[in-house]
CSV table of N, CA and C in Angstrom, one decimal:
chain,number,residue,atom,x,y,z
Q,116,UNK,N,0.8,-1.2,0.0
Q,116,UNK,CA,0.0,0.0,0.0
Q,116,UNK,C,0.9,1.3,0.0
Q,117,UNK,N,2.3,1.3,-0.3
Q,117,UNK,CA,3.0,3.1,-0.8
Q,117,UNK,C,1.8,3.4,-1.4
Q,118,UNK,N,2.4,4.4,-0.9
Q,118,UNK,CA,1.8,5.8,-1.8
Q,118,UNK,C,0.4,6.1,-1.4
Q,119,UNK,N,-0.3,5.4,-0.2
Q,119,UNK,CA,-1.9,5.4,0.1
Q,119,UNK,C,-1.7,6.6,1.0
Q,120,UNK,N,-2.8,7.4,0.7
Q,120,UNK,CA,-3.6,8.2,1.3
Q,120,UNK,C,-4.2,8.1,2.4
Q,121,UNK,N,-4.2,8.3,3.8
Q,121,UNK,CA,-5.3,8.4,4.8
Q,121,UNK,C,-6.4,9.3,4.6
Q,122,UNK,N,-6.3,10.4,4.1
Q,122,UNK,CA,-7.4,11.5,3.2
Q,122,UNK,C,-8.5,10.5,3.2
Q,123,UNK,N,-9.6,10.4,3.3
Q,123,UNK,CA,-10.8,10.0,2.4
Q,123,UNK,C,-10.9,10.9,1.5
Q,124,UNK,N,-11.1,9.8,0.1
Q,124,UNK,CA,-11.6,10.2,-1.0
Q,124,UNK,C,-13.2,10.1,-1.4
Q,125,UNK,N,-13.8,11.3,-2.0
Q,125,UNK,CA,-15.1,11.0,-2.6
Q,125,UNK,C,-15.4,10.9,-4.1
Q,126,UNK,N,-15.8,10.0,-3.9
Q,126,UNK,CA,-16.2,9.7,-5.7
Q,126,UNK,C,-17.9,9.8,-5.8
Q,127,UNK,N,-18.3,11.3,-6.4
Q,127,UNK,CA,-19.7,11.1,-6.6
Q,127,UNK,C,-20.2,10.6,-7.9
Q,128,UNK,N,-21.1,10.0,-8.0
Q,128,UNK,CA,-22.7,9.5,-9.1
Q,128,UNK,C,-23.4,10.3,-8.9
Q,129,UNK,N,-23.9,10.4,-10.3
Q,129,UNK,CA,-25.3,11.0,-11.0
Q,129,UNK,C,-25.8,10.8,-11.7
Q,130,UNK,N,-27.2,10.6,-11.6
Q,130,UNK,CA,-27.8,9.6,-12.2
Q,130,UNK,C,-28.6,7.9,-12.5
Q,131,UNK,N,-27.6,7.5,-13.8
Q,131,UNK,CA,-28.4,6.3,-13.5
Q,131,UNK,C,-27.0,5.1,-13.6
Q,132,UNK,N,-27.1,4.1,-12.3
Q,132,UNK,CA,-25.8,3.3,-12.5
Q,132,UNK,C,-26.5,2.0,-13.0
Q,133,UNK,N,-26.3,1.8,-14.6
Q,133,UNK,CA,-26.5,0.5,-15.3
Q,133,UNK,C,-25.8,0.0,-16.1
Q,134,UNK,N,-25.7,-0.6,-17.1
Q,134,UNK,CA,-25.3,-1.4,-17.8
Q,134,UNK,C,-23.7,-0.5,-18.3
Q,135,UNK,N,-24.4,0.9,-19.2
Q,135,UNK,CA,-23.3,1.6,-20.0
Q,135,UNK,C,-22.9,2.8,-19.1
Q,136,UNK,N,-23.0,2.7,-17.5
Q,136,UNK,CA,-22.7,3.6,-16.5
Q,136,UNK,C,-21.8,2.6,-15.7
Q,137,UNK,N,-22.1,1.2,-15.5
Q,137,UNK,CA,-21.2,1.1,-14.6
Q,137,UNK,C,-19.9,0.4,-14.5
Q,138,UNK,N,-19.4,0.4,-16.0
Q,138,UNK,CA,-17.8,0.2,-15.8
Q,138,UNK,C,-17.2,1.6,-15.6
Q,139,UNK,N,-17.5,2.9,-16.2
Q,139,UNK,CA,-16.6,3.5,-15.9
Q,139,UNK,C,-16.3,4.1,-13.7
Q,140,UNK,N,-17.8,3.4,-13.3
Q,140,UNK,CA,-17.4,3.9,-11.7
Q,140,UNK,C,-17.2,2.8,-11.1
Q,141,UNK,N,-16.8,1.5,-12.0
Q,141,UNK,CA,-16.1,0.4,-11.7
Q,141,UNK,C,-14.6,0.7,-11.6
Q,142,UNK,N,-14.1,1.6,-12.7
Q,142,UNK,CA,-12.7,2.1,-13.1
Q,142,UNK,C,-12.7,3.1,-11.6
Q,143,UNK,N,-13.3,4.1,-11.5
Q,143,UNK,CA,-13.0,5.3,-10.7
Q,143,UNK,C,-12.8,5.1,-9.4
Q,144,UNK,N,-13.6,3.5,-8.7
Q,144,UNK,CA,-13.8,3.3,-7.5
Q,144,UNK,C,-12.2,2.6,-7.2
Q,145,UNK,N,-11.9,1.6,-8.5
Q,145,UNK,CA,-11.0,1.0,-8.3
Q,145,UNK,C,-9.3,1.6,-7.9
Q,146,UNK,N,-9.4,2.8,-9.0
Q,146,UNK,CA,-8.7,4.0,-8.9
Q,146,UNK,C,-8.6,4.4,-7.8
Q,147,UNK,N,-9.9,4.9,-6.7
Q,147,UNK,CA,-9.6,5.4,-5.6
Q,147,UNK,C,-9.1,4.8,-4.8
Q,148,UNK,N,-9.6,3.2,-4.6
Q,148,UNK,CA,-9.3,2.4,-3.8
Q,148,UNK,C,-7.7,1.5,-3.6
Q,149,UNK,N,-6.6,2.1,-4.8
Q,149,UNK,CA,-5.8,1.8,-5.0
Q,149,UNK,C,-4.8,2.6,-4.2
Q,150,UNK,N,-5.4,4.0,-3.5
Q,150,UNK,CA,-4.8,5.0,-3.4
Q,150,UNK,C,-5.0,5.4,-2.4
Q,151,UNK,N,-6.1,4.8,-1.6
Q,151,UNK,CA,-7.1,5.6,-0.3
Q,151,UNK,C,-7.2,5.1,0.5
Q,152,UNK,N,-7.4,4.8,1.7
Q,152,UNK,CA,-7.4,3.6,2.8
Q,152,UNK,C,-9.3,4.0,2.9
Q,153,UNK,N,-9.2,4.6,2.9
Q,153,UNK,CA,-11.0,5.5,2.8
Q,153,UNK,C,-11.9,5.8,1.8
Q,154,UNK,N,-12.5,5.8,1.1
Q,154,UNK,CA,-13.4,6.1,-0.4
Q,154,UNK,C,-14.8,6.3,-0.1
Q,155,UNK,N,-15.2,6.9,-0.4
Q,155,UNK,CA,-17.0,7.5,0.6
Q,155,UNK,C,-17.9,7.2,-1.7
Q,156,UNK,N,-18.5,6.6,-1.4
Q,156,UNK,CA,-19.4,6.6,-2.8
Q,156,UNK,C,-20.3,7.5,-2.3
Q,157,UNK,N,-20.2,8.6,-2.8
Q,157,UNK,CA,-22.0,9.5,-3.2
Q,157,UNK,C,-22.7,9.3,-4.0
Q,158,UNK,N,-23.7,8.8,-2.9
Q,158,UNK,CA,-25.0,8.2,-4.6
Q,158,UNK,C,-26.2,9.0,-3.9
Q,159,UNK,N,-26.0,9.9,-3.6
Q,159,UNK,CA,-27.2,11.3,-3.3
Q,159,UNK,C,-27.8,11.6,-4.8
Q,160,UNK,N,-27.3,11.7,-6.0
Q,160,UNK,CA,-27.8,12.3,-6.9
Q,160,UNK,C,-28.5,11.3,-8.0
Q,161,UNK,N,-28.2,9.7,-7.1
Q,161,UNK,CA,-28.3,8.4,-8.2
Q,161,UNK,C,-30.0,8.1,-8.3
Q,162,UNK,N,-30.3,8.0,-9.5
Q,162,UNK,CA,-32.0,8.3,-9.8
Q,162,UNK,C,-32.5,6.6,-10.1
Q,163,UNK,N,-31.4,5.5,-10.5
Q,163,UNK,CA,-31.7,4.2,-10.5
Q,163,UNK,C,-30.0,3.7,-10.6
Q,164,UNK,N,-30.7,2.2,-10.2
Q,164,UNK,CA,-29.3,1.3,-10.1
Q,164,UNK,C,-30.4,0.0,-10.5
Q,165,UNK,N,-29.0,-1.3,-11.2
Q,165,UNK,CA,-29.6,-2.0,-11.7
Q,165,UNK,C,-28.8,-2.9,-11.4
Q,166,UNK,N,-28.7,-4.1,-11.6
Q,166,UNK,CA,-27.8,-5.3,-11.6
Q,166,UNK,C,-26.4,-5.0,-11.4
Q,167,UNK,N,-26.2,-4.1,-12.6
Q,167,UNK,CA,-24.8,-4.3,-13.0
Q,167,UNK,C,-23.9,-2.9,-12.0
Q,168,UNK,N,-25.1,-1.7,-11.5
Q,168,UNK,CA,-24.6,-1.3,-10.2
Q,168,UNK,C,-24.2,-2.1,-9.3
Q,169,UNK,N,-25.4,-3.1,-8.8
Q,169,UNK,CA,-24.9,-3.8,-7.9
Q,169,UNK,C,-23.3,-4.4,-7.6
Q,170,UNK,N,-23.1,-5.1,-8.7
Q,170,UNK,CA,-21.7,-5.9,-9.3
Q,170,UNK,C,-20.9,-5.0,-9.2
Q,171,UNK,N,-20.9,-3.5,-9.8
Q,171,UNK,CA,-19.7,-2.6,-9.2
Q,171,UNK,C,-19.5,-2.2,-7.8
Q,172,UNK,N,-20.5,-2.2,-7.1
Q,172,UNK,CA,-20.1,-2.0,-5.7
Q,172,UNK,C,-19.7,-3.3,-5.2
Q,173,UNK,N,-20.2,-4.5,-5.4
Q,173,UNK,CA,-19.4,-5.4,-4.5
Q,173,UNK,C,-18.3,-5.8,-5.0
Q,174,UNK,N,-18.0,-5.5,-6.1
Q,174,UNK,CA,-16.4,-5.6,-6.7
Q,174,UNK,C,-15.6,-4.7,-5.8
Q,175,UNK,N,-16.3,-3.1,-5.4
Q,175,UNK,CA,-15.2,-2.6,-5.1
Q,175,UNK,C,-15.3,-3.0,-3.5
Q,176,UNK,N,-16.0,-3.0,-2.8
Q,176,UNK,CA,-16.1,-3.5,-1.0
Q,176,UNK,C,-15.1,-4.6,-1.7
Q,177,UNK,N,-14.9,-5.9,-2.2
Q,177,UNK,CA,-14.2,-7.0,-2.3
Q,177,UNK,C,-12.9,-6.8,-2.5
Q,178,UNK,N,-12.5,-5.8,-3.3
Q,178,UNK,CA,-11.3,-4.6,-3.3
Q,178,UNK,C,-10.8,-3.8,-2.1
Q,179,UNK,N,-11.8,-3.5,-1.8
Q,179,UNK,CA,-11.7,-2.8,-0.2
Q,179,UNK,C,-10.5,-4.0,0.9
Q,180,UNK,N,-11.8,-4.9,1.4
Q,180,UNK,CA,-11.3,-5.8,2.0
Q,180,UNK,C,-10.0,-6.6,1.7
Q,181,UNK,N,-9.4,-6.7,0.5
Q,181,UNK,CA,-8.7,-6.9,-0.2
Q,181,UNK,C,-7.4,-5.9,0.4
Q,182,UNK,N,-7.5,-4.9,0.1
Q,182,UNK,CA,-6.7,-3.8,0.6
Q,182,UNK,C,-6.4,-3.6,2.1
Q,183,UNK,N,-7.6,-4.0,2.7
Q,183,UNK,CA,-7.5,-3.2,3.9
Q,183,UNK,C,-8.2,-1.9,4.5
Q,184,UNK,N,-8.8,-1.4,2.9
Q,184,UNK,CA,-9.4,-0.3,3.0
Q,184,UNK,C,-10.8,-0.3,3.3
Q,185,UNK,N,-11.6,0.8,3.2
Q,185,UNK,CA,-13.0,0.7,3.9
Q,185,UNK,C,-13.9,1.5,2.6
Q,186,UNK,N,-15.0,1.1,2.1
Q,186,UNK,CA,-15.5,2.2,0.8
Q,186,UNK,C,-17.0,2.2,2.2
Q,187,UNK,N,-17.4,3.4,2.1
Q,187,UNK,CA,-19.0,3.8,2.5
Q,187,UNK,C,-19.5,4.3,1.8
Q,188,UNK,N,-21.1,4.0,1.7
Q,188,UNK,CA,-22.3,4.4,0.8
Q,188,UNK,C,-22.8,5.4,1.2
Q,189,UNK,N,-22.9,6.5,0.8
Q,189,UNK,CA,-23.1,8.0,1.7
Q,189,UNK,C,-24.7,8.8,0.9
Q,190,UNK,N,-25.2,9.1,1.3
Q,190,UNK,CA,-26.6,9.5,0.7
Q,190,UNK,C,-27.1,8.4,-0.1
Q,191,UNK,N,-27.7,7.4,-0.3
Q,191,UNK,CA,-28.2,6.4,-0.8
Q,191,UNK,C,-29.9,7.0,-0.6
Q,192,UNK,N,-30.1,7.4,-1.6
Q,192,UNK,CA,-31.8,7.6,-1.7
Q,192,UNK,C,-32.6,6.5,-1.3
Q,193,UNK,N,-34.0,6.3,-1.3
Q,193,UNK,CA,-34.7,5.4,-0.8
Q,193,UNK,C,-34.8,3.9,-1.5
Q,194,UNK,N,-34.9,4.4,-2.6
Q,194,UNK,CA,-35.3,3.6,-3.9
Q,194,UNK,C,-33.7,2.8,-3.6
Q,195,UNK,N,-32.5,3.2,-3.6
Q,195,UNK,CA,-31.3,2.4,-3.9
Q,195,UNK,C,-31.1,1.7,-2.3
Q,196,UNK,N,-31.2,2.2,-1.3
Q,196,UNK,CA,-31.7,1.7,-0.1
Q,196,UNK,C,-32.4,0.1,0.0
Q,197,UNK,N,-33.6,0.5,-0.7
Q,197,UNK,CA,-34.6,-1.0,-0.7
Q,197,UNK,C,-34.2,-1.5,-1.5
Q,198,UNK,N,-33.0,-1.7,-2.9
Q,198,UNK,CA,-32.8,-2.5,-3.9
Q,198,UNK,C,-31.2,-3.4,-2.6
Q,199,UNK,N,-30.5,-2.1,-2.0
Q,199,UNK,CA,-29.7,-3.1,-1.1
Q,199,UNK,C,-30.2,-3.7,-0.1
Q,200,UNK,N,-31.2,-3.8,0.5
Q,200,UNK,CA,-32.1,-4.4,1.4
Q,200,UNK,C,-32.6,-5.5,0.6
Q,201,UNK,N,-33.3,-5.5,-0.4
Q,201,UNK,CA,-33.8,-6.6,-1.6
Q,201,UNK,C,-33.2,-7.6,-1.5
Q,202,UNK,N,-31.6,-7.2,-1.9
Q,202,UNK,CA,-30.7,-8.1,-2.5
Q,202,UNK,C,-29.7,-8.7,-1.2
Q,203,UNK,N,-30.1,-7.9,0.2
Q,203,UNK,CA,-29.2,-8.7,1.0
Q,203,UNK,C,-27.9,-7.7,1.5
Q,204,UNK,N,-27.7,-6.5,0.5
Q,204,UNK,CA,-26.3,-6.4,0.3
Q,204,UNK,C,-26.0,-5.1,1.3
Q,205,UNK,N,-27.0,-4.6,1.9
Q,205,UNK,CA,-26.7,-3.6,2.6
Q,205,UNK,C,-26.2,-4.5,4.2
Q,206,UNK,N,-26.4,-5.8,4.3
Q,206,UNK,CA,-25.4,-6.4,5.0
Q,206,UNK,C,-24.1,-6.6,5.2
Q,207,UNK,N,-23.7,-6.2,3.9
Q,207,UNK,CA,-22.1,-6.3,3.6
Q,207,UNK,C,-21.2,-5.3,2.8
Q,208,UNK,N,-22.6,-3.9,2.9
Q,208,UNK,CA,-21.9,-2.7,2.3
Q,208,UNK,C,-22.3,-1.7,4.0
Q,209,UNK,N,-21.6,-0.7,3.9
Q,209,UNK,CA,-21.1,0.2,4.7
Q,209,UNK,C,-22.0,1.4,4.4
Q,210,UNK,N,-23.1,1.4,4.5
Q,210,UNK,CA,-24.2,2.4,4.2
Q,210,UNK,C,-24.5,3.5,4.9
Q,211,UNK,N,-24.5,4.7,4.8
Q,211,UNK,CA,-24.6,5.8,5.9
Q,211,UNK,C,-25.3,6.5,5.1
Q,212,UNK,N,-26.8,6.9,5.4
Q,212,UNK,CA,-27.7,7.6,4.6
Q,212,UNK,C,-27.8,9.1,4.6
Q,213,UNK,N,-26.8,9.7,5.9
Q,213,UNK,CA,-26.1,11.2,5.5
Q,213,UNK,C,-25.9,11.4,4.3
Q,214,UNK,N,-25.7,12.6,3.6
Q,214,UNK,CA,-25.3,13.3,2.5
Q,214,UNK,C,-23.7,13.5,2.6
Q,215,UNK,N,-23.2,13.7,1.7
Q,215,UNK,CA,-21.3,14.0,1.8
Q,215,UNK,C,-22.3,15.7,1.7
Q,216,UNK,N,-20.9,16.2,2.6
Q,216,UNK,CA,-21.4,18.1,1.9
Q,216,UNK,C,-19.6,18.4,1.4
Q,217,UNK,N,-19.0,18.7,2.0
Q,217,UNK,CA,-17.6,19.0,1.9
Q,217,UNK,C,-16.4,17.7,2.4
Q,218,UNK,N,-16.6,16.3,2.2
Q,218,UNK,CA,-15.9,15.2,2.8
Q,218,UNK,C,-16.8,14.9,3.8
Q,219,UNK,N,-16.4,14.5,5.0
Q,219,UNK,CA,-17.4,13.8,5.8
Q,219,UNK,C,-17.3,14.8,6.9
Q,220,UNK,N,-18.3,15.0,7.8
Q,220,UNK,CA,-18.4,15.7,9.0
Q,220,UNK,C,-16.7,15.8,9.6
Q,221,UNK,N,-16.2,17.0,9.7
Q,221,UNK,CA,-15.2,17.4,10.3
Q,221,UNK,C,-13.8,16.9,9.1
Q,222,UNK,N,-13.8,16.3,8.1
Q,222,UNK,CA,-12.5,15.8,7.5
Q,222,UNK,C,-12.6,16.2,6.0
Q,223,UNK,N,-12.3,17.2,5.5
Q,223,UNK,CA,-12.2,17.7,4.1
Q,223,UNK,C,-12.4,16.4,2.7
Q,224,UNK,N,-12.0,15.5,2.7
Q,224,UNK,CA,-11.9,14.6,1.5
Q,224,UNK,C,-11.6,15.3,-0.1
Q,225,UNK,N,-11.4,14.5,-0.8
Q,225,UNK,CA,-11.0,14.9,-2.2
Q,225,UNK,C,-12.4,14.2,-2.8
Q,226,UNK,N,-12.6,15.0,-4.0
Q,226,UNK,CA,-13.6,14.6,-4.5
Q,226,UNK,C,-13.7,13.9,-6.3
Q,227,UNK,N,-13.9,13.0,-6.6
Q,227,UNK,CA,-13.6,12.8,-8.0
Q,227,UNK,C,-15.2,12.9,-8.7
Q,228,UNK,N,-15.6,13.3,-9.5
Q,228,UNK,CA,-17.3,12.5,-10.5
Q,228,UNK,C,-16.9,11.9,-11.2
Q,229,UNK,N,-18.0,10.8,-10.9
Q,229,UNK,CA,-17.2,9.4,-11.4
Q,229,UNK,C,-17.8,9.2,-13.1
Q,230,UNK,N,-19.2,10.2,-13.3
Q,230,UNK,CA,-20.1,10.8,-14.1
Q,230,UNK,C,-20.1,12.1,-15.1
């Protein structure tokens, strides 16, 4: 892990994470996660998620753990909420239904759009 960051990074979404949305915040997460001990996903502005969202986030939590590092789900609207509840997976994702405004309460963070 050179060259990691204790910073949290934020990587926000907007929109919609499917099919032709979610390799590239498959790339972005992985990116972060290479570099970050910390990675916050903003999905405040995310309007649907589909399967193949799914598959990007537990690639990168798998990544995570892999590293050592931690990713949290930070504003998760309702609708993406009950699709991780549906599927089980908000038992093995890091879910915090706060909003990011500037990094996380008290800690600046860097911010990428992963959109």
């Amino acid at each position: 892990m050179n060259g990691e960051s204790n910073e949290p990074f934020t990587v926000r979404v907007k929109g919609e994470i499917d099919l032709d949305t979610a390799p590239p915040l498959r790339c972005a997460l992985a990116t972060a996660l290479d570099s970050h001990r910390e990675v916050v996903l903003d999905l405040s502005e995310v309007t649907f998620m589909d399967c193949a969202g799914l598959g990007a986030l537990v690639r990168a939590r798998n990544q995570a753990d892999r590293r050592g590092a931690r990713l949290v789900l930070h504003g998760a609207e309702p609708h993406v909420v009950r699709l991780l509840k549906l599927t089980g997976l908000h038992r093995h994702l890091a879910v915090d239904p706060r909003p990011v405004t500037d990094g996380l309460p008290g800690r600046p963070g860097r911010r990428e759009k992963a959109r």
